[in-house]
Short mmCIF file of C-alpha atoms in Angstrom, two decimals:
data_model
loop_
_atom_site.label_atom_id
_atom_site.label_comp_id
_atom_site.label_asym_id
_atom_site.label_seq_id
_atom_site.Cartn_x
_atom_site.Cartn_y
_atom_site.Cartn_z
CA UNK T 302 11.14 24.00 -2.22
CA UNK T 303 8.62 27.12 -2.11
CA UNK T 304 6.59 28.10 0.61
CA UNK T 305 3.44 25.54 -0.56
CA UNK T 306 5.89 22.70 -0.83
CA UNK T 307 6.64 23.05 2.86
CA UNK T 308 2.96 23.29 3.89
CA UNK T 309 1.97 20.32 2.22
CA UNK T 310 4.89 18.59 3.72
CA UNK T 311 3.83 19.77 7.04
CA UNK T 312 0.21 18.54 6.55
CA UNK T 313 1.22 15.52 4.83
CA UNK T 314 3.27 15.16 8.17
CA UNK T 315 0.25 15.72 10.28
CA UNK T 316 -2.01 13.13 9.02
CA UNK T 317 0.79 10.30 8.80
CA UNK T 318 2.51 11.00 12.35
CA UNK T 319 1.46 7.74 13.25
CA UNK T 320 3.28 6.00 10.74
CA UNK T 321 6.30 6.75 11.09
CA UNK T 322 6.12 7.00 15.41
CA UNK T 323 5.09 3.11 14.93
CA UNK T 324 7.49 2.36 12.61
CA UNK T 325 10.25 4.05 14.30
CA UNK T 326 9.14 2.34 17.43
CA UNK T 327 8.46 -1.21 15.52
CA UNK T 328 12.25 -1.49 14.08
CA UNK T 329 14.08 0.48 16.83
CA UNK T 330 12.60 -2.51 18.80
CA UNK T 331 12.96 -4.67 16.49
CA UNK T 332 16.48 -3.84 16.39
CA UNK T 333 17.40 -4.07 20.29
CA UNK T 334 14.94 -7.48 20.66
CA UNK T 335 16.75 -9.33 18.13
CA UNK T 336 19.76 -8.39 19.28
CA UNK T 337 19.25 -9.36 22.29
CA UNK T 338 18.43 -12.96 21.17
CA UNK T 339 22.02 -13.49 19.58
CA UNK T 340 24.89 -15.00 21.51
CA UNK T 341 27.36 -11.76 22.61
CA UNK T 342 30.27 -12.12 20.02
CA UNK T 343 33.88 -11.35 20.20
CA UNK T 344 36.75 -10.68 17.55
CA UNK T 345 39.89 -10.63 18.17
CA UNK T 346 42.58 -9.52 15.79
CA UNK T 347 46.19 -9.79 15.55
CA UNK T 348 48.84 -8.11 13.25
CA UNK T 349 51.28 -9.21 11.95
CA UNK T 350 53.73 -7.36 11.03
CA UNK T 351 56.64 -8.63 7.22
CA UNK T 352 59.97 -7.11 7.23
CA UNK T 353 62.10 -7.69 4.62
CA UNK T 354 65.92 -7.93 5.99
CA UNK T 355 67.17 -5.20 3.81
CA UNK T 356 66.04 -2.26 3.50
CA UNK T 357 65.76 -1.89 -0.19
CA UNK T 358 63.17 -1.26 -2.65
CA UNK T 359 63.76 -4.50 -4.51
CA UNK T 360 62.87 -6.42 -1.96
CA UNK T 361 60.21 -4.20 -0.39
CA UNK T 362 58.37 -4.90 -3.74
CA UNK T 363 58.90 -8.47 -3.82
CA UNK T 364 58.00 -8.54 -0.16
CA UNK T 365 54.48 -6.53 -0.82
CA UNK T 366 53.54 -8.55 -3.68
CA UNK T 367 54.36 -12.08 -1.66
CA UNK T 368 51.95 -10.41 1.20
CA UNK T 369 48.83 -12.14 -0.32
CA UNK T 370 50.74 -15.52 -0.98
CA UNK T 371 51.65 -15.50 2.74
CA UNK T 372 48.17 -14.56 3.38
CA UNK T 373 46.82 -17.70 1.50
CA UNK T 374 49.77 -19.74 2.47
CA UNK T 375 48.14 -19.20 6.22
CA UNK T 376 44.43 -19.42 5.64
CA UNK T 377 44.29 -23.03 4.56
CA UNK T 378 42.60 -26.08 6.71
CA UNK T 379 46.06 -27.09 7.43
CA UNK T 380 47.16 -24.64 9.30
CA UNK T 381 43.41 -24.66 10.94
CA UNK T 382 44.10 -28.63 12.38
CA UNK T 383 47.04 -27.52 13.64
CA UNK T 384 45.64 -24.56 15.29
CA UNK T 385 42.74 -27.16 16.66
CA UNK T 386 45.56 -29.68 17.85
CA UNK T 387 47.02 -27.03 20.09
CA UNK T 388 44.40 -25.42 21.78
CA UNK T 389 42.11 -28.74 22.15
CA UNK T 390 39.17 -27.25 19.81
CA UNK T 391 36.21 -29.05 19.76
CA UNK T 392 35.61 -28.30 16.01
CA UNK T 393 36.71 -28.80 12.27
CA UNK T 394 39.22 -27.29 9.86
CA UNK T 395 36.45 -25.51 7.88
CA UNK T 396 34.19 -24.36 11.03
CA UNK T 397 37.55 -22.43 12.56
CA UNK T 398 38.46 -20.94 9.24
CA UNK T 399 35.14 -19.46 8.59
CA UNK T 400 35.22 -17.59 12.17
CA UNK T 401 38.85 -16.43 10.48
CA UNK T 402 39.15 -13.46 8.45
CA UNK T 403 42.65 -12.85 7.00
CA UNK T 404 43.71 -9.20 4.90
CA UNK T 405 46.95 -8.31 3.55
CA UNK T 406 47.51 -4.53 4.13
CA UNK T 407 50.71 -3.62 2.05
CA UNK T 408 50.82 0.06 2.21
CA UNK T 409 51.30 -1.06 5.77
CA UNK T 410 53.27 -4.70 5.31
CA UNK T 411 50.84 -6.01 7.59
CA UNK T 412 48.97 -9.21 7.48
CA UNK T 413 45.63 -8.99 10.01
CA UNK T 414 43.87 -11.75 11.01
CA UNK T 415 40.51 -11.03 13.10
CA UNK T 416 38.88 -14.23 14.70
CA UNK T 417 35.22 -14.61 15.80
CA UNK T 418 34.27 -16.48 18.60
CA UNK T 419 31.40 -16.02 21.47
CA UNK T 420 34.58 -16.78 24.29
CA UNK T 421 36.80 -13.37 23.71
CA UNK T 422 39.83 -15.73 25.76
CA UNK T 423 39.00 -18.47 23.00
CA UNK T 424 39.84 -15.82 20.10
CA UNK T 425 42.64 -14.46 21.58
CA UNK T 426 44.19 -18.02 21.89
CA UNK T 427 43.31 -18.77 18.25
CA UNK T 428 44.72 -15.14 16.98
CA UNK T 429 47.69 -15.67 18.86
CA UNK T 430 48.36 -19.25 17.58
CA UNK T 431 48.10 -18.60 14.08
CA UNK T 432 50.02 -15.71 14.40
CA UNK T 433 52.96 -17.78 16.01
CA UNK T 434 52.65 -20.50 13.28
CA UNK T 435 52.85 -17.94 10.72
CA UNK T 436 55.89 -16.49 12.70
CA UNK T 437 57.56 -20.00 12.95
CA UNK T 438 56.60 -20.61 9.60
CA UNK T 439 58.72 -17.62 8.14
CA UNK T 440 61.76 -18.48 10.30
CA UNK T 441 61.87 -22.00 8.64
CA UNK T 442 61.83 -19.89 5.20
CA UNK T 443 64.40 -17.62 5.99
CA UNK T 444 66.56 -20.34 6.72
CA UNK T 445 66.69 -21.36 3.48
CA UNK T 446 67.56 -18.03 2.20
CA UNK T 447 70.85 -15.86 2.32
CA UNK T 448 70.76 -13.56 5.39
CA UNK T 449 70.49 -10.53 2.96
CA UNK T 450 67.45 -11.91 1.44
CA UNK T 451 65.67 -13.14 4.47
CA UNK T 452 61.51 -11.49 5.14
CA UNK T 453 61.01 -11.73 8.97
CA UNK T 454 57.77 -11.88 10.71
CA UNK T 455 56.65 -10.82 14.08
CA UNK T 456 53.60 -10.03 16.30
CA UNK T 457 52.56 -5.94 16.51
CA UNK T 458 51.03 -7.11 19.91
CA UNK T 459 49.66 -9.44 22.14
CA UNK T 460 45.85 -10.22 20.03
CA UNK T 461 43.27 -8.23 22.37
CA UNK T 462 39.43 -9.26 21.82
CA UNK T 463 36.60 -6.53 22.01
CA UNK T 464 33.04 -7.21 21.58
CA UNK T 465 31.45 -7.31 17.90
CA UNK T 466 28.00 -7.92 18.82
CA UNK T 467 25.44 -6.86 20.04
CA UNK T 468 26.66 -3.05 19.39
CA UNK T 469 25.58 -0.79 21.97
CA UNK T 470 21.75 -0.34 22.49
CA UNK T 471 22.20 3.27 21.81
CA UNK T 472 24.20 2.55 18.34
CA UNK T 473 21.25 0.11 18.18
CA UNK T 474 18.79 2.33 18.90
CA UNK T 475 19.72 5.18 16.82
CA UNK T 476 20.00 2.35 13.50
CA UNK T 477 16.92 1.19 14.13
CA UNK T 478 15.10 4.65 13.84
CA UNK T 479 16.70 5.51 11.17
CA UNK T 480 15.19 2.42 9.14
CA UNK T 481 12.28 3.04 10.61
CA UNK T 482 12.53 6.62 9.21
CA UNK T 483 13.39 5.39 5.63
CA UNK T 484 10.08 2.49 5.56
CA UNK T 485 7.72 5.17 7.23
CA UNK T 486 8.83 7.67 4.67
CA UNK T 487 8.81 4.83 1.61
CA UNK T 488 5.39 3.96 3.42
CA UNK T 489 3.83 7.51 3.40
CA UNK T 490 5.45 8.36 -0.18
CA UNK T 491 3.43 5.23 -1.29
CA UNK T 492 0.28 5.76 0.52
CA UNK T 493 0.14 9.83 -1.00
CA UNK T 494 0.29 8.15 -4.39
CA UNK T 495 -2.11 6.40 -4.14
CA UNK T 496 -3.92 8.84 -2.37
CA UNK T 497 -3.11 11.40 -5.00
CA UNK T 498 -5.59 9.46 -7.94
CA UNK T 499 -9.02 9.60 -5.23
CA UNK T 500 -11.60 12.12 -4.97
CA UNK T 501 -11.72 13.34 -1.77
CA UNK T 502 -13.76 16.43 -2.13
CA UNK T 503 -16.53 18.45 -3.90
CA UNK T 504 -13.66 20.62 -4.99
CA UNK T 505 -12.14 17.52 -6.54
CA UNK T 506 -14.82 17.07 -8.92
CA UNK T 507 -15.87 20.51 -10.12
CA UNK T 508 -12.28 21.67 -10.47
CA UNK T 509 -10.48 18.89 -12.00
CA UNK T 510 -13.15 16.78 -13.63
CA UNK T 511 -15.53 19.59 -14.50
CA UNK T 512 -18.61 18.08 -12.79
CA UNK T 513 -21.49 19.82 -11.04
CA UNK T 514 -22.06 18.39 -7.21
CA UNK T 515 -25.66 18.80 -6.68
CA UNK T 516 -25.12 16.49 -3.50
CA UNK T 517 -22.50 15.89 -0.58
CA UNK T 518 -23.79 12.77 1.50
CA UNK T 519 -21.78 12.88 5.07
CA UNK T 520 -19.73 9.74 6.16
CA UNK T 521 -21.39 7.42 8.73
CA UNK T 522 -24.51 5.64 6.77
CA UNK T 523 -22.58 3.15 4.53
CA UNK T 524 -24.25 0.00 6.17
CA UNK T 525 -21.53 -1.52 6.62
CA UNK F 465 -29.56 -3.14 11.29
CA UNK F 466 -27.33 -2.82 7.95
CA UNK F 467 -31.12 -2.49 6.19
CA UNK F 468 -31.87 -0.11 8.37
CA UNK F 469 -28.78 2.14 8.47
CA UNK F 470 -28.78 1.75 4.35
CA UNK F 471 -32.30 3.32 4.34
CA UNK F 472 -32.12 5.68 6.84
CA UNK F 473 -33.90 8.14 5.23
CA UNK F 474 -36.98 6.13 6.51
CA UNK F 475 -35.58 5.13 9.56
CA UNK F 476 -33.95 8.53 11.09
CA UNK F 477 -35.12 11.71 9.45
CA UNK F 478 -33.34 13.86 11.61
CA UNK F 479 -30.01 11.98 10.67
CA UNK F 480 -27.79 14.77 8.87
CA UNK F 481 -27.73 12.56 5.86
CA UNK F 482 -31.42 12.85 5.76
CA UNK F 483 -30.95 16.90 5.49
CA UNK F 484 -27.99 15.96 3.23
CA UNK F 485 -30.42 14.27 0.62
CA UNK F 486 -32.70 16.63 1.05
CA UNK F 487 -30.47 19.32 -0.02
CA UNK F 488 -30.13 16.81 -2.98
CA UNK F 489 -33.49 17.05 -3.65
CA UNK F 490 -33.57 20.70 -3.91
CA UNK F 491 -30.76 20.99 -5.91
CA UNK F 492 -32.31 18.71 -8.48
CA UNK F 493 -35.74 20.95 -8.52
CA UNK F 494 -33.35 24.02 -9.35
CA UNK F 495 -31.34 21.69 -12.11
CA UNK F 496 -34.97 20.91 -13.43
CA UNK F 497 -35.99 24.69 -13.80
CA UNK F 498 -33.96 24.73 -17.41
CA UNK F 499 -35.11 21.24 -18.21
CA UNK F 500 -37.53 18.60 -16.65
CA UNK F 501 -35.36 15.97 -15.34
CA UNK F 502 -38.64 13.48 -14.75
CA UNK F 503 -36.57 10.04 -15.45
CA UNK F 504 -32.76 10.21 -14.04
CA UNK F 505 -30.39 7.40 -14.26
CA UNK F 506 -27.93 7.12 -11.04
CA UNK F 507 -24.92 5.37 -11.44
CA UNK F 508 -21.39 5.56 -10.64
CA UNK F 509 -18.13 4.96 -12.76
CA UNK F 510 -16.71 1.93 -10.84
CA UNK F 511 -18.15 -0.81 -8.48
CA UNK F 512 -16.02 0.75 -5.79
CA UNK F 513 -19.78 2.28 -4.16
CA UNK F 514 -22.70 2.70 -2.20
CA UNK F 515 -25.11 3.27 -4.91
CA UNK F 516 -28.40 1.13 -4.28
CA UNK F 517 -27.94 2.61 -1.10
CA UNK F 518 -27.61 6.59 -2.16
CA UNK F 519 -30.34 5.33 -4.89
CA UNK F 520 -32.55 3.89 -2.28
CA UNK F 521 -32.04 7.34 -0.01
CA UNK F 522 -32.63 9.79 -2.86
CA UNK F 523 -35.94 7.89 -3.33
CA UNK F 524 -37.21 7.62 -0.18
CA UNK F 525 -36.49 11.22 0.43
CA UNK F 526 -38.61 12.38 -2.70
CA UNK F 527 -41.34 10.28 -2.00
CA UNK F 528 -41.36 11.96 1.89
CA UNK F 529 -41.48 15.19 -0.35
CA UNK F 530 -44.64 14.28 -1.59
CA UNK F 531 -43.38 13.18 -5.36
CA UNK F 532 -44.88 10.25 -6.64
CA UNK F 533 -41.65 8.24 -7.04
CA UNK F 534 -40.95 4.84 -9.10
CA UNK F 535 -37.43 3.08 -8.17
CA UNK F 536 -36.19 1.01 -11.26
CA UNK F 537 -33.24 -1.46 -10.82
CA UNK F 538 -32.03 -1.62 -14.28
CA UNK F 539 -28.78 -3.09 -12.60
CA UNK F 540 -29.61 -6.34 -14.13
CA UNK F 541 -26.22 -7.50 -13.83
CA UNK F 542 -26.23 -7.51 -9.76
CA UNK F 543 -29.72 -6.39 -9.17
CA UNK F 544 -29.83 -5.56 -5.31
CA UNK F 545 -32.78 -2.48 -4.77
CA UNK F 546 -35.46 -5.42 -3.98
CA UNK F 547 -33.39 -6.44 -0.82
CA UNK F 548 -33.46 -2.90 0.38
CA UNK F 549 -37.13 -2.61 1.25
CA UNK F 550 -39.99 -3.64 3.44
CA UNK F 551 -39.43 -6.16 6.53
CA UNK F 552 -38.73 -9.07 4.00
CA UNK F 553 -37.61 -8.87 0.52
CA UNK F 554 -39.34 -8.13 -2.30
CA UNK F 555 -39.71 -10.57 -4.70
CA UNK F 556 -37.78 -10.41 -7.74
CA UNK F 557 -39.97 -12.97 -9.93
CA UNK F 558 -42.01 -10.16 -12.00
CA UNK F 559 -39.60 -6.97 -12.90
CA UNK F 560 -38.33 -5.08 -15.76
CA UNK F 561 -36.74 -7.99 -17.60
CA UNK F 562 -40.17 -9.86 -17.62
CA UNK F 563 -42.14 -6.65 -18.83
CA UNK F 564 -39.51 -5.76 -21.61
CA UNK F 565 -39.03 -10.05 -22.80
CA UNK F 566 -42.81 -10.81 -22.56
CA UNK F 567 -44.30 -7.58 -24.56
CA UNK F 568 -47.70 -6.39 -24.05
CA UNK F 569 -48.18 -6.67 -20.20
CA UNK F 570 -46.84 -2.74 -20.10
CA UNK F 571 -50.60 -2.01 -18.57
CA UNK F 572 -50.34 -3.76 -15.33
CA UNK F 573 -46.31 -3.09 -14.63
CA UNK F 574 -45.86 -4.95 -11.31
CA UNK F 575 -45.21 -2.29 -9.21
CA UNK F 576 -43.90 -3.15 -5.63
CA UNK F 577 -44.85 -1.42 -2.47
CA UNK F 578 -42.02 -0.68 -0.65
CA UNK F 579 -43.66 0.78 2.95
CA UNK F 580 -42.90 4.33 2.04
CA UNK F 581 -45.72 6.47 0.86
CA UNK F 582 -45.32 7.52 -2.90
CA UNK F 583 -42.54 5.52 -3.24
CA UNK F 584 -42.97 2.17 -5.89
CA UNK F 585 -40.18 -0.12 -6.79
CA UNK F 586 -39.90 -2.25 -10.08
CA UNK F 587 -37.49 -4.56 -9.42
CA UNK F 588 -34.87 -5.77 -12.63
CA UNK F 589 -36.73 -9.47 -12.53
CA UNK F 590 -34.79 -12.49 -13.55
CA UNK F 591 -31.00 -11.84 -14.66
CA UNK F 592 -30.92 -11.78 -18.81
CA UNK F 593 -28.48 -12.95 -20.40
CA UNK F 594 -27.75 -9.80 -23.05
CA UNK F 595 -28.96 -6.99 -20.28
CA UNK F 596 -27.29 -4.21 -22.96
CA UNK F 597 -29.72 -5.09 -25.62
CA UNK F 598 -32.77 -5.32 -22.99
CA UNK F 599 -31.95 -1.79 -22.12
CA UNK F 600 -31.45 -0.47 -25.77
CA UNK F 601 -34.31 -1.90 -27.06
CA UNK F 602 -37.30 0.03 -28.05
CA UNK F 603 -39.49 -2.16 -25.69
CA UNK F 604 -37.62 -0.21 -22.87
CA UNK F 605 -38.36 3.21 -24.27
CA UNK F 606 -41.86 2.59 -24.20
CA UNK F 607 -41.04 1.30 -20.79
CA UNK F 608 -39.71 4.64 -19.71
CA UNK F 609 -42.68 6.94 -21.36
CA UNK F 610 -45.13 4.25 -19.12
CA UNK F 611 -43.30 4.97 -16.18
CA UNK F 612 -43.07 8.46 -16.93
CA UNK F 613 -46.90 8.59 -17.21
CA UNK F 614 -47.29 7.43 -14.09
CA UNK F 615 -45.10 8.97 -11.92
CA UNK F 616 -43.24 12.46 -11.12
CA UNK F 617 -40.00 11.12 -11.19
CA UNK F 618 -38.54 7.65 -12.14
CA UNK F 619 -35.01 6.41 -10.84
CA UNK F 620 -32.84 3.97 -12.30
CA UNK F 621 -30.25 2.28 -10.71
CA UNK F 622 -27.77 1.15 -13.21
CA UNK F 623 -24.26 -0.39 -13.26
CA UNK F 624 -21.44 1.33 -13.72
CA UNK F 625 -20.22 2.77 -16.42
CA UNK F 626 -16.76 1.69 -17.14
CA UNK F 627 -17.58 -1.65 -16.18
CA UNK F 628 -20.35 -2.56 -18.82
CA UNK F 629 -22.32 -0.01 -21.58
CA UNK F 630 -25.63 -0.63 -19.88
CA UNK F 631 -26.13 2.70 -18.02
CA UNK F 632 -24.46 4.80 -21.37
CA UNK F 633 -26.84 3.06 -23.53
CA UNK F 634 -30.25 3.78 -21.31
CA UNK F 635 -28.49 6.90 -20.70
CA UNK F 636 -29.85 8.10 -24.28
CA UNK F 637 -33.56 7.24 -22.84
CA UNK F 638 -33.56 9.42 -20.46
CA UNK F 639 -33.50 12.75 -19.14
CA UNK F 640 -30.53 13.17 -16.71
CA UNK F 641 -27.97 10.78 -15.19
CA UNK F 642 -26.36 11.46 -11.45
CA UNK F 643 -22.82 10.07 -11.01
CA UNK F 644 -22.49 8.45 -7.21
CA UNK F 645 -18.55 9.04 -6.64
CA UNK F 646 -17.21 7.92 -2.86
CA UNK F 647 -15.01 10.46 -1.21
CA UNK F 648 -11.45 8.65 -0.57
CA UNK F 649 -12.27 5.41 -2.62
CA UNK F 650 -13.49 6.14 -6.49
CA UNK F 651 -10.61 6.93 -8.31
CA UNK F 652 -10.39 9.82 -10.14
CA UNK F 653 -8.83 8.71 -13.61
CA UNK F 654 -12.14 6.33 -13.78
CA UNK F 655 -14.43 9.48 -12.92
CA UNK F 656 -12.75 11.07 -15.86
CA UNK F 657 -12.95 8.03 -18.44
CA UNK F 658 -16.82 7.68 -17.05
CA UNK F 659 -17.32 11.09 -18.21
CA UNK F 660 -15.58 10.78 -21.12
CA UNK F 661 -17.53 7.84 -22.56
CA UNK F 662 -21.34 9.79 -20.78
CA UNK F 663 -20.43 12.57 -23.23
CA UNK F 664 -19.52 10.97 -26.19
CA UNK F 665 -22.76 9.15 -25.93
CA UNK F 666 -24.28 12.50 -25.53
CA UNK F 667 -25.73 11.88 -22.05
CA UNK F 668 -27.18 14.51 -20.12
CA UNK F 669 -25.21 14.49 -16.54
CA UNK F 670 -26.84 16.59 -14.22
CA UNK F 671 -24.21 16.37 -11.63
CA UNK F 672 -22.47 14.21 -9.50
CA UNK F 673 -23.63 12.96 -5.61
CA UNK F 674 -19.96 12.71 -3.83
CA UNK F 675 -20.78 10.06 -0.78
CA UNK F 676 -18.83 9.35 2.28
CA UNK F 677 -18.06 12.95 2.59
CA UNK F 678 -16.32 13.72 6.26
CA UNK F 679 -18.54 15.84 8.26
CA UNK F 680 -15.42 18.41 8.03
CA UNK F 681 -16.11 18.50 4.30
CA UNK F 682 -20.13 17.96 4.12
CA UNK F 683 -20.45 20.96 6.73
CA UNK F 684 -23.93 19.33 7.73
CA UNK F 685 -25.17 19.40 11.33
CA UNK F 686 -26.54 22.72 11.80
#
């Protein structure tokens, strides 16, 4: 950018200050109002954490790649109802399992499961359930298997919730002018454009369209 | 009170658009010194405009001048000048489209007083139905030389240029043509093509009247 670029910038800057102050203000309001509005959410999430008996690579790889079917084993509407049945849920299979995110993190051997609710104590109780069928659910398996051969399950810790939303009104805040930056600056870029193809001045006319001004009539006396 | 701040040339001459159109008016003399500029066409290149209004403003402040001035609406698309005048409007019965259709009658043109001195105003008379061949016609050159002969300056109001071919065609009848271009509203690509097609009919453009010009710009008020 030269010296010219900057000064236009700056000018450009001057005349549109408005535009982006309101619509800095509008969305960084916008933002916090609306937020506001929504319930406070919490997620909880619990780890899980697959062991495979031995130690050796074998069945380390067959342990990573059974990660996801353990994963999908668990996220089923099964598993929900029984999850409902425990803790007394006033809802259905396919309401809980949509608040339930499961992901299979094998570089780790961890399966997470994060649960949404707007009562943090309400997704704790779910994370922890599921976790402990899962847990149960892998000691009936490895029952069936030679001792050597066995994948055990068990919980990293107790699930802890935090709250997912609203973030905080400064995170909020900061967001919200930012967008605001981006549609004032979209806004502005548009409205030079446009601005860009009028005639605003005598100077307009003789230098770039080679026409004579024998008259300048002030602003004020359009009638309307 | 939109009547009387469109002519306000009549109804505040100490207004600075007053002095503004009077500085019009001068520079016009000066363009005249090379070559009499007696009939003058003003029109602009889009609808996107004031002109009756500048039209009505230029005329008003040659007449004050002391020119005996005739005000033609040739816009016989949207003809609007008649409205502009007087405490009621002039009639638009009896106007240019009446002299040019019924042929003959060129003696007694029915001239409208308009309640400023020197100042007459032929209104366009009924709306034609082929308004490009009314103002191409030869009728409407002897039309002009009549007018001519009995004023010191005639003004046309015509429509714009890109829109239809009427004020390019009666362009070629007369002397001059003023481009009306709004500050912050006519676009400049349609200035450009207006020119473009004012040139290739060989019409004579004295200049163009930039309107709506911010007092920053205008530097009237002195």
């Amino acid at each position: 950018m030269e010296f010219n670029d900057y000064m236009q910038l700056v000018s450009v800057i001057q005349r549109r200050w408005w535009i982006i102050i309101a619509a800095i203000v509008l969305t960084a309001g916008s933002a916090v109002g609306f937020s506001r509005l929504k319930h406070t959410e919490y997620t909880s999430t619990a780890e899980i954490i697959i062991e495979p008996a031995r130690p050796d690579w074998g069945l380390a790889q067959s342990a990573k790649m059974l990660l996801r079917t353990y994963m999908t084993t668990a996220d089923s509407n099964q598993w929900a109802e029984q999850v409902i049945a425990t803790l007394q849920l006033p809802m259905t299979p396919e309401e809980l399992r949509a608040q339930a995110h499961f992901a299979a993190q094998d570089d780790r051997m961890v399966i997470q499961l994060e649960i949404e609710a707007y009562d943090g104590d309400i997704a704790n109780d779910v994370a922890r359930e599921w976790a402990t069928l899962f847990i149960q659910w892998r000691d009936q398996q490895n029952q069936l298997q030679r001792k050597e051969d066995r994948v055990f399950a068990y919980l990293r810790d107790q699930p802890r919730y935090r709250q997912s939303w609203p973030p905080s009104t400064r995170i909020l805040l900061a967001a919200g002018a930012v967008f605001g930056l981006v549609i004032a600056a979209s806004l502005i870029f548009f409205l030079e454009w446009v601005d860009a193809g009028l005639i605003h001045s005598p100077r307009d006319l003789e230098r770039q369209l080679g026409l004579t001004v024998v008259g300048a009539i002030p602003s004020g006396t359009s009638g309307k | 009170m939109t009547r009387q701040l469109e002519l306000i040339s009549q109804t505040d001459p100490h207004h600075p658009a007053v002095e503004a159109y009077r500085m019009l008016c001068a520079n016009l003399r000066f363009a005249a010194l090379d070559k009499p500029l007696d009939t003058l066409i003003v029109t602009s290149a889009s609808p996107d405009d004031h002109r009756p209004r500048v039209l009505a403003n230029l005329a008003v402040t040659m007449a004050q001048g002391g020119r005996r001035t005739i005000l033609v609406d040739a816009d016989l698309r949207r003809p609007g000048l008649h409205t502009l005048f007087g405490d009621s409007d002039i009639s638009n019965q009896q106007g240019l489209t009446t002299l040019i259709v019924e042929e003959g009658t060129m003696d007694q043109l029915p001239l409208e007083r308009t309640g400023v001195d020197n100042l007459w105003l032929l209104p366009s008379g009924p709306t034609p139905l082929n308004p490009t061949d009314i103002l191409g016609s030869r009728p409407m050159e002897r039309m002009v030389t009549t007018l001519k002969s009995q004023a010191d300056i005639v003004l046309f109001n015509a429509p714009p240029i890109i829109a239809v071919a009427d004020a390019t065609v009666l362009g070629t009848k007369v002397d001059g043509l003023l481009l009306v271009v709004t500050a912050g509203r006519s676009r400049r690509e349609h200035v450009r093509r207006a020119k473009e097609m004012l040139e290739r009919a060989q019409v004579h453009i004295v200049g163009a009247i930039l309107d709506d010009v911010p007092h920053s710009v205008s530097l009237i008020g002195y």
